[in-house]
């Protein structure tokens, strides 16, 4: 099983280089707090909040995956240079159809140099 790195609040980190490493490798989930069962629901995953990630041929975000607990809902893969070979926020919007009463969303981003990084979970209430 590969090691999964988890986001920690960068405000609690003293060294700027460590803040940069943690933030730019962490996925952040952006979506509404509620969804309707059976209707399309958009979830955006942004890699990095304050710091951007490189898009070099030997160091880039290879994939972004969205889970409901342990169930894979969607995954996007990228080739190097997709973002124009510049530092940028890899932002992916997934459209899912909620079928449960609650979503416990977690995102994973995979950096080709620094491995798998996991977001802070986001809970979405699903109404009928």
Short mmCIF file of N, CA and C in Angstrom, two decimals:
data_model
loop_
_atom_site.label_atom_id
_atom_site.label_comp_id
_atom_site.label_asym_id
_atom_site.label_seq_id
_atom_site.Cartn_x
_atom_site.Cartn_y
_atom_site.Cartn_z
N UNK A 1 0.85 -1.18 0.00
CA UNK A 1 0.00 0.00 0.00
C UNK A 1 0.89 1.25 0.00
N UNK A 2 0.67 2.16 -0.93
CA UNK A 2 1.50 3.37 -0.96
C UNK A 2 1.17 4.29 0.22
N UNK A 3 2.15 5.08 0.61
CA UNK A 3 1.94 6.05 1.68
C UNK A 3 1.04 7.16 1.15
N UNK A 4 0.07 7.57 1.97
CA UNK A 4 -0.81 8.67 1.61
C UNK A 4 -0.51 9.84 2.53
N UNK A 5 -0.11 10.96 1.94
CA UNK A 5 0.16 12.18 2.68
C UNK A 5 -1.14 12.92 2.90
N UNK A 6 -1.33 13.49 4.09
CA UNK A 6 -2.56 14.21 4.39
C UNK A 6 -2.26 15.68 4.63
N UNK A 7 -3.21 16.51 4.25
CA UNK A 7 -3.08 17.95 4.44
C UNK A 7 -3.07 18.29 5.92
N UNK A 8 -2.20 19.22 6.29
CA UNK A 8 -2.22 19.83 7.62
C UNK A 8 -2.34 21.33 7.41
N UNK A 9 -2.98 21.99 8.33
CA UNK A 9 -3.18 23.44 8.24
C UNK A 9 -1.82 24.13 8.14
N UNK A 10 -1.54 24.77 7.01
CA UNK A 10 -0.22 25.37 6.83
C UNK A 10 0.01 26.57 7.75
N UNK A 11 -1.05 27.11 8.35
CA UNK A 11 -0.87 28.20 9.32
C UNK A 11 -0.12 27.72 10.55
N UNK A 12 -0.10 26.40 10.78
CA UNK A 12 0.59 25.84 11.94
C UNK A 12 2.04 25.46 11.62
N UNK A 13 2.45 25.63 10.35
CA UNK A 13 3.80 25.27 9.91
C UNK A 13 4.66 26.52 9.88
N UNK A 14 5.88 26.41 10.39
CA UNK A 14 6.75 27.59 10.48
C UNK A 14 7.55 27.85 9.21
N UNK A 15 8.13 26.82 8.62
CA UNK A 15 9.00 27.02 7.47
C UNK A 15 8.20 27.22 6.18
N UNK A 16 8.54 28.27 5.44
CA UNK A 16 7.85 28.60 4.19
C UNK A 16 7.95 27.46 3.18
N UNK A 17 9.12 26.84 3.08
CA UNK A 17 9.31 25.74 2.12
C UNK A 17 8.37 24.58 2.46
N UNK A 18 8.16 24.30 3.73
CA UNK A 18 7.27 23.21 4.15
C UNK A 18 5.82 23.58 3.83
N UNK A 19 5.44 24.85 4.05
CA UNK A 19 4.09 25.31 3.70
C UNK A 19 3.84 25.10 2.21
N UNK A 20 4.82 25.50 1.40
CA UNK A 20 4.73 25.38 -0.05
C UNK A 20 4.54 23.91 -0.44
N UNK A 21 5.37 23.01 0.10
CA UNK A 21 5.29 21.59 -0.22
C UNK A 21 3.92 21.01 0.12
N UNK A 22 3.44 21.30 1.31
CA UNK A 22 2.16 20.75 1.77
C UNK A 22 1.01 21.30 0.94
N UNK A 23 0.95 22.62 0.79
CA UNK A 23 -0.19 23.24 0.11
C UNK A 23 -0.27 22.85 -1.36
N UNK A 24 0.80 22.95 -2.09
CA UNK A 24 0.71 22.72 -3.54
C UNK A 24 0.47 21.26 -3.92
N UNK A 25 0.67 20.35 -2.98
CA UNK A 25 0.41 18.94 -3.24
C UNK A 25 -0.94 18.48 -2.71
N UNK A 26 -1.63 19.34 -1.98
CA UNK A 26 -2.89 18.93 -1.35
C UNK A 26 -4.08 19.28 -2.22
N UNK A 27 -5.01 18.33 -2.38
CA UNK A 27 -6.24 18.63 -3.10
C UNK A 27 -7.25 19.32 -2.17
N UNK A 28 -7.96 20.28 -2.71
CA UNK A 28 -8.99 21.00 -1.97
C UNK A 28 -10.32 20.81 -2.70
N UNK A 29 -11.34 20.35 -1.98
CA UNK A 29 -12.66 20.09 -2.56
C UNK A 29 -13.54 21.33 -2.43
N UNK A 30 -14.16 21.72 -3.53
CA UNK A 30 -15.09 22.85 -3.55
C UNK A 30 -16.41 22.36 -4.13
N UNK A 31 -17.48 22.47 -3.33
CA UNK A 31 -18.82 22.08 -3.79
C UNK A 31 -19.86 22.67 -2.85
N UNK A 32 -21.12 22.55 -3.22
CA UNK A 32 -22.21 23.00 -2.36
C UNK A 32 -22.33 22.06 -1.17
N UNK A 33 -22.96 22.54 -0.10
CA UNK A 33 -23.11 21.75 1.12
C UNK A 33 -24.23 20.72 1.04
N UNK A 34 -25.14 20.91 0.07
CA UNK A 34 -26.25 19.96 -0.09
C UNK A 34 -26.39 19.59 -1.56
N UNK A 35 -26.94 18.41 -1.79
CA UNK A 35 -27.19 17.92 -3.15
C UNK A 35 -28.54 17.22 -3.16
N UNK A 36 -29.13 17.06 -4.36
CA UNK A 36 -30.39 16.34 -4.50
C UNK A 36 -30.09 14.94 -5.03
N UNK A 37 -30.71 13.95 -4.40
CA UNK A 37 -30.52 12.56 -4.82
C UNK A 37 -30.93 12.39 -6.28
N UNK A 38 -30.10 11.71 -7.04
CA UNK A 38 -30.42 11.41 -8.42
C UNK A 38 -30.19 12.53 -9.41
N UNK A 39 -29.73 13.70 -8.93
CA UNK A 39 -29.50 14.83 -9.84
C UNK A 39 -28.01 15.14 -9.95
N UNK A 40 -27.56 15.62 -11.11
CA UNK A 40 -26.14 15.94 -11.28
C UNK A 40 -25.66 16.93 -10.22
N UNK A 41 -24.46 16.66 -9.70
CA UNK A 41 -23.86 17.48 -8.64
C UNK A 41 -22.40 17.70 -8.99
N UNK A 42 -21.98 18.97 -9.05
CA UNK A 42 -20.60 19.28 -9.42
C UNK A 42 -19.69 19.39 -8.21
N UNK A 43 -18.54 18.76 -8.33
CA UNK A 43 -17.50 18.80 -7.30
C UNK A 43 -16.20 19.21 -7.99
N UNK A 44 -15.60 20.29 -7.55
CA UNK A 44 -14.34 20.75 -8.12
C UNK A 44 -13.22 20.43 -7.15
N UNK A 45 -12.15 19.86 -7.68
CA UNK A 45 -10.96 19.56 -6.90
C UNK A 45 -9.83 20.42 -7.44
N UNK A 46 -9.25 21.24 -6.56
CA UNK A 46 -8.17 22.14 -6.94
C UNK A 46 -6.90 21.70 -6.20
N UNK A 47 -5.85 21.46 -6.95
CA UNK A 47 -4.57 21.09 -6.35
C UNK A 47 -3.84 22.36 -5.91
N UNK A 48 -3.67 22.49 -4.59
CA UNK A 48 -3.04 23.68 -4.03
C UNK A 48 -4.05 24.77 -3.81
N UNK A 49 -3.91 25.46 -2.71
CA UNK A 49 -4.82 26.56 -2.40
C UNK A 49 -4.09 27.88 -2.58
N UNK A 50 -2.94 28.03 -1.91
CA UNK A 50 -2.16 29.27 -2.01
C UNK A 50 -0.98 29.13 -2.96
N UNK A 51 -0.44 27.93 -3.09
CA UNK A 51 0.76 27.69 -3.89
C UNK A 51 0.41 26.84 -5.11
N UNK A 52 1.04 27.14 -6.23
CA UNK A 52 0.80 26.38 -7.46
C UNK A 52 1.80 25.22 -7.56
N UNK A 53 1.45 24.22 -8.36
CA UNK A 53 2.30 23.05 -8.56
C UNK A 53 2.95 23.13 -9.94
N UNK A 54 4.21 22.70 -10.06
CA UNK A 54 4.83 22.70 -11.40
C UNK A 54 4.15 21.73 -12.35
N UNK A 55 4.33 21.97 -13.63
CA UNK A 55 3.82 21.09 -14.68
C UNK A 55 4.99 20.73 -15.61
N UNK A 56 6.06 20.22 -14.99
CA UNK A 56 7.26 19.83 -15.73
C UNK A 56 7.12 18.38 -16.19
N UNK A 57 7.93 17.97 -17.13
CA UNK A 57 7.84 16.61 -17.66
C UNK A 57 8.28 15.55 -16.67
N UNK A 58 9.02 15.93 -15.63
CA UNK A 58 9.44 14.97 -14.62
C UNK A 58 8.80 15.23 -13.25
N UNK A 59 7.92 16.22 -13.17
CA UNK A 59 7.28 16.58 -11.90
C UNK A 59 5.96 17.30 -12.20
N UNK A 60 4.86 16.53 -12.10
CA UNK A 60 3.56 17.10 -12.41
C UNK A 60 2.47 16.32 -11.67
N UNK A 61 1.24 16.85 -11.68
CA UNK A 61 0.10 16.13 -11.11
C UNK A 61 -0.39 15.16 -12.18
N UNK A 62 -0.21 13.86 -11.90
CA UNK A 62 -0.55 12.82 -12.88
C UNK A 62 -2.04 12.48 -12.85
N UNK A 63 -2.66 12.56 -11.65
CA UNK A 63 -4.08 12.24 -11.58
C UNK A 63 -4.73 12.89 -10.37
N UNK A 64 -6.04 13.02 -10.48
CA UNK A 64 -6.89 13.51 -9.39
C UNK A 64 -8.07 12.55 -9.32
N UNK A 65 -8.34 12.03 -8.12
CA UNK A 65 -9.43 11.07 -7.94
C UNK A 65 -10.37 11.56 -6.84
N UNK A 66 -11.66 11.29 -7.01
CA UNK A 66 -12.68 11.68 -6.04
C UNK A 66 -13.35 10.42 -5.49
N UNK A 67 -13.45 10.35 -4.16
CA UNK A 67 -14.04 9.20 -3.49
C UNK A 67 -15.21 9.62 -2.61
N UNK A 68 -16.16 8.70 -2.44
CA UNK A 68 -17.17 8.79 -1.39
C UNK A 68 -16.78 7.70 -0.39
N UNK A 69 -16.19 8.09 0.71
CA UNK A 69 -15.54 7.16 1.64
C UNK A 69 -14.49 6.38 0.86
N UNK A 70 -14.62 5.06 0.75
CA UNK A 70 -13.64 4.26 0.02
C UNK A 70 -14.05 3.98 -1.43
N UNK A 71 -15.21 4.46 -1.85
CA UNK A 71 -15.71 4.18 -3.19
C UNK A 71 -15.23 5.24 -4.18
N UNK A 72 -14.51 4.80 -5.21
CA UNK A 72 -14.06 5.71 -6.25
C UNK A 72 -15.26 6.19 -7.07
N UNK A 73 -15.43 7.51 -7.16
CA UNK A 73 -16.52 8.10 -7.94
C UNK A 73 -16.05 8.54 -9.32
N UNK A 74 -14.84 9.11 -9.38
CA UNK A 74 -14.35 9.64 -10.65
C UNK A 74 -12.84 9.84 -10.55
N UNK A 75 -12.20 9.81 -11.72
CA UNK A 75 -10.75 10.03 -11.76
C UNK A 75 -10.39 10.68 -13.08
N UNK A 76 -9.46 11.63 -13.02
CA UNK A 76 -8.94 12.29 -14.21
C UNK A 76 -7.43 12.11 -14.22
N UNK A 77 -6.88 11.77 -15.37
CA UNK A 77 -5.43 11.65 -15.50
C UNK A 77 -4.93 12.69 -16.49
N UNK A 78 -3.68 13.09 -16.29
CA UNK A 78 -3.08 14.16 -17.09
C UNK A 78 -1.72 13.73 -17.60
N UNK A 79 -1.31 14.32 -18.69
CA UNK A 79 0.03 14.14 -19.22
C UNK A 79 0.81 15.42 -18.90
N UNK A 80 2.13 15.32 -18.78
CA UNK A 80 2.90 16.53 -18.48
C UNK A 80 2.73 17.57 -19.59
N UNK A 81 2.68 18.82 -19.19
CA UNK A 81 2.51 19.91 -20.14
C UNK A 81 1.06 20.28 -20.38
N UNK A 82 0.11 19.57 -19.75
CA UNK A 82 -1.31 19.86 -19.93
C UNK A 82 -1.64 21.30 -19.54
N UNK A 83 -0.93 21.79 -18.52
CA UNK A 83 -1.19 23.15 -18.05
C UNK A 83 -0.26 24.17 -18.69
N UNK A 84 0.36 23.78 -19.81
CA UNK A 84 1.21 24.73 -20.52
C UNK A 84 2.63 24.77 -19.98
N UNK A 85 3.04 23.73 -19.24
CA UNK A 85 4.39 23.63 -18.70
C UNK A 85 4.75 24.84 -17.82
N UNK A 86 3.77 25.32 -17.08
CA UNK A 86 3.99 26.43 -16.13
C UNK A 86 3.42 26.02 -14.78
N UNK A 87 3.79 26.78 -13.75
CA UNK A 87 3.19 26.52 -12.45
C UNK A 87 1.75 27.01 -12.49
N UNK A 88 0.82 26.12 -12.16
CA UNK A 88 -0.60 26.47 -12.20
C UNK A 88 -1.36 25.56 -11.26
N UNK A 89 -2.56 25.96 -10.91
CA UNK A 89 -3.44 25.12 -10.11
C UNK A 89 -4.15 24.15 -11.04
N UNK A 90 -3.89 22.86 -10.85
CA UNK A 90 -4.63 21.84 -11.59
C UNK A 90 -6.02 21.82 -10.98
N UNK A 91 -7.03 22.17 -11.76
CA UNK A 91 -8.41 22.23 -11.27
C UNK A 91 -9.27 21.32 -12.12
N UNK A 92 -9.96 20.40 -11.46
CA UNK A 92 -10.78 19.41 -12.15
C UNK A 92 -12.19 19.45 -11.58
N UNK A 93 -13.20 19.53 -12.46
CA UNK A 93 -14.59 19.50 -12.02
C UNK A 93 -15.21 18.18 -12.46
N UNK A 94 -15.72 17.45 -11.47
CA UNK A 94 -16.40 16.19 -11.70
C UNK A 94 -17.90 16.40 -11.54
N UNK A 95 -18.70 15.74 -12.34
CA UNK A 95 -20.16 15.74 -12.15
C UNK A 95 -20.55 14.33 -11.72
N UNK A 96 -21.15 14.23 -10.53
CA UNK A 96 -21.56 12.93 -10.00
C UNK A 96 -23.06 12.94 -9.75
N UNK A 97 -23.64 11.77 -9.57
CA UNK A 97 -25.07 11.63 -9.25
C UNK A 97 -25.17 11.00 -7.86
N UNK A 98 -25.52 11.79 -6.83
CA UNK A 98 -25.63 11.24 -5.48
C UNK A 98 -26.77 10.22 -5.37
N UNK A 99 -26.49 9.10 -4.70
CA UNK A 99 -27.51 8.07 -4.52
C UNK A 99 -27.66 7.67 -3.04
N UNK A 100 -26.87 8.28 -2.17
CA UNK A 100 -26.94 7.99 -0.74
C UNK A 100 -27.44 9.21 0.01
N UNK A 101 -27.76 9.07 1.29
CA UNK A 101 -28.28 10.19 2.09
C UNK A 101 -27.22 11.21 2.44
N UNK A 102 -25.96 10.78 2.38
CA UNK A 102 -24.85 11.67 2.72
C UNK A 102 -23.64 11.27 1.90
N UNK A 103 -22.88 12.26 1.47
CA UNK A 103 -21.61 12.01 0.79
C UNK A 103 -20.48 12.38 1.74
N UNK A 104 -19.48 11.54 1.81
CA UNK A 104 -18.28 11.82 2.58
C UNK A 104 -17.15 11.88 1.56
N UNK A 105 -16.98 13.06 0.96
CA UNK A 105 -16.06 13.21 -0.16
C UNK A 105 -14.61 13.38 0.29
N UNK A 106 -13.73 12.67 -0.40
CA UNK A 106 -12.29 12.77 -0.18
C UNK A 106 -11.64 12.75 -1.57
N UNK A 107 -10.64 13.60 -1.76
CA UNK A 107 -9.93 13.63 -3.04
C UNK A 107 -8.47 13.20 -2.83
N UNK A 108 -7.92 12.53 -3.84
CA UNK A 108 -6.51 12.18 -3.86
C UNK A 108 -5.89 12.81 -5.09
N UNK A 109 -4.73 13.42 -4.90
CA UNK A 109 -3.95 13.92 -6.01
C UNK A 109 -2.64 13.15 -6.04
N UNK A 110 -2.18 12.77 -7.24
CA UNK A 110 -0.93 12.03 -7.34
C UNK A 110 0.13 12.85 -8.05
N UNK A 111 1.19 13.21 -7.31
CA UNK A 111 2.34 13.92 -7.86
C UNK A 111 3.39 12.89 -8.24
N UNK A 112 3.94 13.02 -9.44
CA UNK A 112 4.91 12.03 -9.92
C UNK A 112 6.21 12.03 -9.10
N UNK A 113 6.44 13.07 -8.32
CA UNK A 113 7.66 13.15 -7.52
C UNK A 113 7.40 12.94 -6.02
N UNK A 114 6.22 13.33 -5.54
CA UNK A 114 5.96 13.33 -4.10
C UNK A 114 4.80 12.44 -3.67
N UNK A 115 4.27 11.61 -4.58
CA UNK A 115 3.29 10.60 -4.22
C UNK A 115 1.86 11.08 -4.09
N UNK A 116 1.08 10.32 -3.31
CA UNK A 116 -0.36 10.55 -3.15
C UNK A 116 -0.62 11.51 -1.99
N UNK A 117 -1.51 12.47 -2.24
CA UNK A 117 -1.90 13.44 -1.21
C UNK A 117 -3.42 13.41 -1.08
N UNK A 118 -3.91 13.44 0.16
CA UNK A 118 -5.34 13.33 0.43
C UNK A 118 -5.90 14.63 0.99
N UNK A 119 -7.10 14.97 0.55
CA UNK A 119 -7.77 16.18 1.01
C UNK A 119 -8.37 15.98 2.40
N UNK A 120 -8.81 17.07 2.97
CA UNK A 120 -9.64 17.03 4.16
C UNK A 120 -11.03 16.58 3.69
N UNK A 121 -11.68 15.64 4.40
CA UNK A 121 -13.01 15.19 3.97
C UNK A 121 -14.04 16.33 3.96
N UNK A 122 -14.98 16.25 3.03
CA UNK A 122 -16.09 17.21 2.95
C UNK A 122 -17.38 16.41 3.00
N UNK A 123 -18.26 16.77 3.93
CA UNK A 123 -19.55 16.10 4.08
C UNK A 123 -20.62 16.89 3.32
N UNK A 124 -21.40 16.19 2.49
CA UNK A 124 -22.50 16.81 1.73
C UNK A 124 -23.79 16.07 2.10
N UNK A 125 -24.77 16.82 2.55
CA UNK A 125 -26.08 16.25 2.86
C UNK A 125 -26.85 16.08 1.55
N UNK A 126 -27.48 14.92 1.37
CA UNK A 126 -28.23 14.63 0.14
C UNK A 126 -29.70 14.57 0.49
N UNK A 127 -30.52 15.40 -0.20
CA UNK A 127 -31.96 15.45 0.06
C UNK A 127 -32.71 14.74 -1.06
N UNK A 128 -33.95 14.40 -0.78
CA UNK A 128 -34.80 13.72 -1.78
C UNK A 128 -35.34 14.70 -2.78
#
